[in-house]
CSV table of C-alpha atoms in Angstrom, one decimal:
chain,number,residue,atom,x,y,z
A,17,MET,CA,132.9,67.2,131.8
A,18,SER,CA,135.1,65.9,128.9
A,19,ARG,CA,137.7,63.5,129.2
A,20,PRO,CA,141.3,63.9,128.1
A,21,ILE,CA,142.1,62.9,124.7
A,22,SER,CA,144.6,60.5,126.7
A,23,ALA,CA,141.7,58.7,128.3
A,24,VAL,CA,139.9,57.9,124.8
A,25,PRO,CA,140.6,54.2,123.5
A,26,VAL,CA,142.4,54.2,120.7
A,27,ARG,CA,141.9,51.0,118.3
A,28,PRO,CA,145.6,50.2,116.9
A,29,VAL,CA,146.0,50.5,113.2
A,30,SER,CA,146.4,46.9,111.9
A,31,THR,CA,149.8,46.0,110.6
A,32,SER,CA,149.7,43.8,107.1
A,33,ALA,CA,150.4,40.8,109.1
A,34,ASP,CA,147.8,41.2,111.3
A,35,ALA,CA,145.1,42.2,108.8
A,36,ALA,CA,145.7,39.1,107.0
A,37,PRO,CA,143.8,36.6,109.3
A,38,ALA,CA,141.0,39.0,109.5
A,39,ARG,CA,140.7,39.3,105.7
A,40,THR,CA,140.8,35.3,105.5
A,41,ARG,CA,138.1,35.0,108.3
A,42,ARG,CA,135.7,37.5,106.4
A,43,TRP,CA,136.6,35.2,103.1
A,44,TRP,CA,135.7,32.0,104.6
A,45,ARG,CA,132.4,33.7,106.1
A,46,ARG,CA,131.4,34.8,102.4
A,47,VAL,CA,132.1,31.4,100.9
A,48,LEU,CA,130.3,29.7,104.0
A,49,VAL,CA,127.1,31.9,103.6
A,50,GLY,CA,127.2,31.3,99.8
A,51,SER,CA,127.4,27.9,100.0
A,52,VAL,CA,124.5,27.8,102.4
A,53,LEU,CA,122.6,30.0,100.0
A,54,VAL,CA,123.6,27.7,97.0
A,55,LEU,CA,122.2,24.7,98.8
A,56,ALA,CA,119.2,26.5,99.7
A,57,ALA,CA,118.5,27.3,96.3
A,58,ALA,CA,119.1,23.6,95.1
A,59,GLY,CA,116.7,22.3,97.5
A,60,LEU,CA,114.1,24.7,96.7
A,61,VAL,CA,114.7,23.8,93.1
A,62,ALA,CA,114.4,20.0,93.8
A,63,LEU,CA,111.3,20.8,95.9
A,64,VAL,CA,109.5,22.6,93.0
A,65,TYR,CA,111.3,20.4,90.2
A,66,PRO,CA,111.6,17.1,91.6
A,67,ARG,CA,114.1,14.8,89.7
A,68,THR,CA,113.1,12.7,86.7
A,69,VAL,CA,114.4,9.0,85.7
A,70,VAL,CA,114.0,7.0,82.6
A,71,LEU,CA,110.8,5.0,83.1
A,72,ALA,CA,112.6,1.8,81.6
A,73,SER,CA,114.8,2.2,84.9
A,74,LEU,CA,112.6,1.9,87.6
A,75,PRO,CA,112.2,-1.5,89.5
A,76,VAL,CA,109.2,-3.7,89.7
A,77,GLY,CA,107.0,-2.2,92.5
A,78,ALA,CA,108.1,1.2,92.2
A,79,CYS,CA,105.6,4.2,91.9
A,80,PHE,CA,105.8,7.1,89.7
A,81,ASP,CA,103.9,10.2,88.7
A,82,LEU,CA,104.2,12.5,85.2
A,83,ARG,CA,106.4,15.5,84.6
A,84,SER,CA,104.8,16.1,81.1
A,85,ASP,CA,102.8,14.4,78.6
A,86,ARG,CA,105.5,12.2,77.7
A,87,LEU,CA,106.2,8.7,79.7
A,88,ASP,CA,109.7,8.3,78.7
A,89,THR,CA,110.9,10.0,81.6
A,90,VAL,CA,108.8,10.3,85.0
A,91,ARG,CA,109.0,11.4,88.5
A,92,PRO,CA,109.8,8.6,91.0
A,93,THR,CA,107.2,8.9,93.9
A,94,ALA,CA,106.5,6.9,97.3
A,95,CYS,CA,103.5,4.9,96.7
A,96,THR,CA,101.7,6.3,99.6
A,97,ASP,CA,101.7,9.6,97.9
A,98,PRO,CA,99.4,10.6,94.8
A,99,HIS,CA,100.7,8.6,91.9
A,100,LEU,CA,99.8,7.8,88.2
A,101,GLY,CA,101.5,4.0,87.8
A,102,GLU,CA,102.9,1.3,89.8
A,103,VAL,CA,105.6,-1.0,87.5
A,104,THR,CA,104.7,-4.4,87.3
A,105,GLY,CA,107.4,-5.4,84.9
A,106,GLN,CA,110.3,-4.4,82.5
A,107,PHE,CA,111.0,-6.4,79.3
A,108,PRO,CA,113.1,-6.0,76.1
A,109,VAL,CA,111.0,-6.8,73.2
A,110,ASP,CA,112.9,-9.4,70.6
A,111,LEU,CA,110.8,-8.6,67.1
A,112,GLU,CA,112.6,-11.6,65.6
A,113,ARG,CA,110.9,-13.9,68.2
A,114,GLU,CA,107.3,-12.4,68.5
A,115,PRO,CA,104.5,-13.1,65.9
A,116,HIS,CA,104.2,-10.7,63.0
A,117,HIS,CA,107.1,-8.7,64.4
A,118,ASP,CA,104.8,-6.2,65.7
A,119,ALA,CA,106.3,-4.1,68.6
A,120,GLU,CA,103.0,-3.1,70.2
A,121,LEU,CA,101.5,-6.7,70.2
A,122,ALA,CA,104.9,-8.0,71.4
A,123,ALA,CA,104.5,-5.4,74.2
A,124,ALA,CA,100.9,-6.4,75.3
A,125,LEU,CA,102.0,-10.1,75.2
A,126,ALA,CA,104.7,-9.5,77.7
A,127,CYS,CA,102.7,-7.2,80.2
A,128,SER,CA,99.6,-9.3,80.6
A,129,PRO,CA,101.3,-12.2,82.1
A,130,ALA,CA,103.4,-9.6,84.1
A,131,VAL,CA,100.2,-8.3,85.5
A,132,THR,CA,99.2,-11.7,86.3
A,133,ALA,CA,102.2,-12.3,88.3
A,134,TYR,CA,102.1,-9.0,90.1
A,135,VAL,CA,98.3,-9.2,91.2
A,136,PRO,CA,97.1,-13.0,90.8
A,137,ASP,CA,93.5,-12.4,91.1
A,138,TYR,CA,93.0,-9.6,88.6
A,139,TRP,CA,89.6,-8.9,89.8
A,140,SER,CA,90.4,-7.9,93.2
A,141,LEU,CA,91.7,-4.5,92.0
A,142,PRO,CA,89.3,-1.8,92.4
A,143,PRO,CA,87.4,-0.6,89.5
A,144,SER,CA,89.4,2.8,89.3
A,145,LEU,CA,92.6,0.8,88.1
A,146,GLY,CA,93.8,-1.0,85.3
A,147,TYR,CA,96.8,-1.8,83.2
A,148,ASP,CA,98.7,-0.3,80.6
A,149,TYR,CA,102.2,-0.3,79.1
A,150,HIS,CA,104.9,1.8,77.5
A,151,LEU,CA,106.6,1.2,74.8
A,152,SER,CA,110.2,2.7,74.2
A,153,THR,CA,111.5,2.4,70.5
A,154,ASP,CA,114.6,4.7,70.6
A,155,PRO,CA,116.6,4.2,67.4
A,156,GLY,CA,119.5,1.9,67.2
A,157,ARG,CA,118.3,0.1,70.7
A,158,THR,CA,116.1,-2.8,71.4
A,159,PRO,CA,112.7,-1.6,72.0
A,160,HIS,CA,111.8,-1.9,75.7
A,161,VAL,CA,108.4,-2.2,77.4
A,162,THR,CA,107.4,-0.9,80.9
A,163,CYS,CA,104.2,-2.5,82.2
A,164,TYR,CA,102.3,-0.7,85.2
A,165,LEU,CA,99.3,-0.5,87.0
A,166,THR,CA,97.5,3.0,86.4
A,167,ALA,CA,94.7,5.0,87.6
A,168,LEU,CA,92.0,5.0,85.2
A,169,ASN,CA,90.4,8.3,86.2
A,170,ASP,CA,92.8,10.3,88.6
A,171,ARG,CA,95.9,9.7,90.6
A,172,VAL,CA,95.8,7.1,93.3
A,173,THR,CA,97.4,6.9,96.5
A,174,GLY,CA,98.8,4.0,98.3
A,175,PRO,CA,100.2,0.8,96.7
A,176,SER,CA,97.7,-0.8,93.9
A,177,ARG,CA,98.7,-4.4,94.7
A,178,PRO,CA,95.9,-5.5,97.0
A,179,HIS,CA,97.1,-6.8,100.8
A,180,ALA,CA,95.4,-10.0,100.5
A,181,PRO,CA,96.3,-13.5,102.3
A,182,ALA,CA,98.0,-16.0,100.3
A,183,PRO,CA,95.5,-18.0,98.0
A,184,THR,CA,94.2,-21.1,99.4
A,185,GLU,CA,94.8,-24.3,97.4
A,186,ALA,CA,91.6,-24.3,95.7
A,187,GLN,CA,91.9,-20.5,95.0
A,188,ARG,CA,95.4,-21.0,93.5
A,189,ALA,CA,94.0,-23.9,91.2
A,190,TYR,CA,91.2,-22.0,89.8
A,191,LEU,CA,93.4,-18.8,89.1
A,192,THR,CA,95.9,-21.1,87.5
A,193,ALA,CA,93.5,-22.7,85.4
A,194,VAL,CA,92.0,-19.5,84.0
A,195,ASP,CA,95.4,-17.6,83.8
A,196,ARG,CA,96.3,-18.1,80.3
A,197,TYR,CA,92.8,-17.7,79.0
A,198,ASP,CA,92.8,-14.1,80.8
A,199,GLU,CA,95.9,-13.1,79.4
A,200,VAL,CA,95.2,-13.9,75.8
A,201,SER,CA,91.4,-13.1,75.8
A,202,ALA,CA,92.9,-9.4,77.1
A,203,LEU,CA,94.6,-8.7,74.1
A,204,ASP,CA,91.3,-8.1,72.0
A,205,ILE,CA,93.1,-8.3,68.9
A,206,ASP,CA,89.8,-8.6,66.9
A,207,GLN,CA,88.6,-5.0,68.4
A,208,ALA,CA,92.3,-3.5,67.9
A,209,GLU,CA,92.4,-0.6,65.5
A,210,GLY,CA,94.3,-1.5,62.2
A,211,ALA,CA,94.3,-5.3,62.9
A,212,THR,CA,94.9,-7.2,59.7
A,213,SER,CA,93.1,-10.4,59.1
A,214,VAL,CA,95.8,-12.6,59.3
A,215,GLU,CA,96.7,-11.2,62.7
A,216,ILE,CA,93.1,-11.5,63.8
A,217,ARG,CA,92.9,-15.3,62.4
A,218,ASP,CA,96.1,-15.9,64.2
A,219,TRP,CA,94.7,-14.6,67.6
A,220,THR,CA,91.6,-16.6,67.2
A,221,ALA,CA,94.0,-20.1,66.9
A,222,TRP,CA,95.5,-18.7,70.1
A,223,MET,CA,92.1,-18.3,71.8
A,224,ALA,CA,91.3,-21.9,70.9
A,225,ASP,CA,94.6,-23.2,72.5
A,226,ALA,CA,93.6,-20.9,75.5
A,227,GLU,CA,90.2,-22.4,75.6
A,228,GLN,CA,91.2,-25.7,75.3
A,229,GLN,CA,93.4,-25.6,78.2
A,230,LEU,CA,91.1,-23.6,80.3
A,231,THR,CA,88.4,-26.3,79.8
A,232,ASP,CA,90.8,-28.9,80.5
A,233,ASP,CA,92.1,-27.4,83.8
A,234,LEU,CA,88.4,-26.2,85.0
A,235,ALA,CA,87.5,-29.9,84.3
A,236,ARG,CA,89.9,-31.5,86.6
A,237,LEU,CA,88.8,-29.0,89.5
A,238,ALA,CA,87.0,-30.2,92.6
A,239,PRO,CA,83.6,-28.1,92.3
A,240,PRO,CA,83.4,-25.7,95.4
A,241,PRO,CA,80.5,-26.7,97.9
A,242,GLY,CA,77.2,-24.9,96.4
A,243,ALA,CA,78.5,-24.1,93.2
A,244,GLU,CA,78.4,-27.4,91.1
A,245,ALA,CA,75.7,-26.3,88.6
A,246,PRO,CA,77.5,-22.7,88.1
A,247,LEU,CA,80.7,-24.5,87.4
A,248,ALA,CA,78.9,-26.6,85.0
A,249,ALA,CA,77.5,-23.8,83.3
A,250,VAL,CA,80.8,-22.1,82.8
A,251,LEU,CA,82.5,-25.1,81.3
A,252,ALA,CA,79.5,-25.9,78.8
A,253,SER,CA,79.6,-22.1,77.7
A,254,HIS,CA,83.6,-22.2,77.2
A,255,ARG,CA,83.7,-25.7,75.6
A,256,SER,CA,80.7,-24.1,73.0
A,257,ALA,CA,83.4,-21.2,72.6
A,258,LEU,CA,86.0,-23.6,72.1
A,259,ALA,CA,84.3,-25.1,69.1
A,260,HIS,CA,83.9,-21.4,67.6
A,261,TRP,CA,87.6,-20.4,68.2
A,262,ARG,CA,88.8,-23.7,66.3
A,263,ALA,CA,86.3,-22.9,63.2
A,264,ALA,CA,87.7,-19.3,63.3
A,265,ALA,CA,91.2,-20.6,63.2
A,266,ALA,CA,90.7,-23.0,60.2
A,267,LEU,CA,89.3,-20.2,57.9
A,268,ASP,CA,91.5,-18.6,55.2
A,269,PRO,CA,92.0,-14.9,56.0
A,270,GLY,CA,92.5,-14.0,52.5
A,271,ARG,CA,89.0,-15.3,51.6
A,272,SER,CA,86.7,-15.8,54.9
A,273,PHE,CA,87.6,-12.5,56.9
A,274,LEU,CA,84.1,-11.8,57.8
A,275,GLU,CA,83.4,-15.5,58.7
A,276,ILE,CA,86.1,-15.5,61.1
A,277,ARG,CA,84.7,-12.2,62.6
A,278,ARG,CA,81.2,-14.0,63.0
A,279,ALA,CA,83.2,-16.9,64.5
A,280,ALA,CA,84.9,-15.1,66.9
A,281,ASP,CA,81.6,-13.1,67.8
A,282,ALA,CA,79.8,-16.3,68.6
A,283,ALA,CA,82.6,-17.4,70.6
A,284,ARG,CA,82.6,-14.0,72.5
A,285,ALA,CA,78.9,-14.5,73.0
A,286,ASP,CA,79.4,-18.0,74.4
A,287,GLU,CA,82.2,-16.6,77.0
A,288,HIS,CA,80.0,-13.4,78.0
A,289,ALA,CA,77.3,-16.0,78.9
A,290,ALA,CA,79.8,-17.7,81.4
A,291,MET,CA,80.6,-14.5,83.5
A,292,ASP,CA,77.7,-14.8,85.7
A,293,PRO,CA,77.9,-18.3,86.5
A,294,ASP,CA,81.6,-17.7,87.0
A,295,ALA,CA,81.0,-15.0,89.5
A,296,GLU,CA,79.1,-17.8,91.5
A,297,VAL,CA,82.1,-20.1,91.6
A,298,ARG,CA,84.2,-17.2,92.6
A,299,ARG,CA,81.8,-16.1,95.5
A,300,ALA,CA,82.3,-20.3,96.5
A,301,LEU,CA,85.8,-19.7,96.4
A,302,GLY,CA,86.2,-16.7,98.5
A,303,LEU,CA,87.5,-14.7,95.5
A,304,ALA,CA,86.7,-11.3,94.3
A,305,THR,CA,83.4,-11.1,92.2
A,306,THR,CA,83.6,-7.8,90.6
A,307,MET,CA,83.8,-8.1,87.1
A,308,ARG,CA,86.9,-6.4,85.4
A,309,PRO,CA,86.8,-4.4,82.3
A,310,ARG,CA,89.8,-6.6,80.9
A,311,GLY,CA,88.2,-8.2,77.7
A,312,TRP,CA,86.3,-11.4,78.8
A,313,SER,CA,88.2,-13.0,81.8
A,314,LEU,CA,87.3,-15.2,84.5
């Protein structure tokens, strides 16, 4: 049976005063939904295209990955995630104070001790890691170098700095003794493409000074038990290398370039001969013994 028309509920027609709040509520709902969609889209963009920063702005210890083939801007990452590099130092480069006013050489001179300070025993790094630097030379700005540890083949996961106990007194004395030699030796200027005869001759003088400091400091060390003979062999090889570096540094780069190269090669041969006995010294001290591809190092 059909109901009387009077029994069918009728929705009253809203007056303009009643309709305004309803329209306002609908408007706010639309704003809220739109805001949520915008935020979700922004989150998706951030997920797909993580933020980038200027490499020179990252603090020491920060890890980063590449967004492109350029290193000027990078993507910061947690060091526990796969990454390309871990910052060990940030330095302005004052070309007026650097030898030869060479920005690349100045950058290398700044970064070698920065890596040593970050990882006192460079040999303790795994073979898959090395160190590099990025030089920023924007027009009108002071050149700036970022030093970083980097994966040599693929990305690395986890902090690069080894978690090792503090060095013993004997270990610290050895690492301090070889520090300056390792820094200057790592420059490898005699192998640098485009190095001039003056730059190579000047580097041989730095090597001579570093060898002098090395041999003086090693001679003061108490030989670790069981490594007396290997330490004596290291000293003998480096004293011979010192003589070759001094001879190279005394030559005129304008007239004796080949003689400088021959003297440098002879010094390097002596230093190479010291690496095996040096590994024995390191083993006796409880230090890493895997030789690093960092020029000739101790």
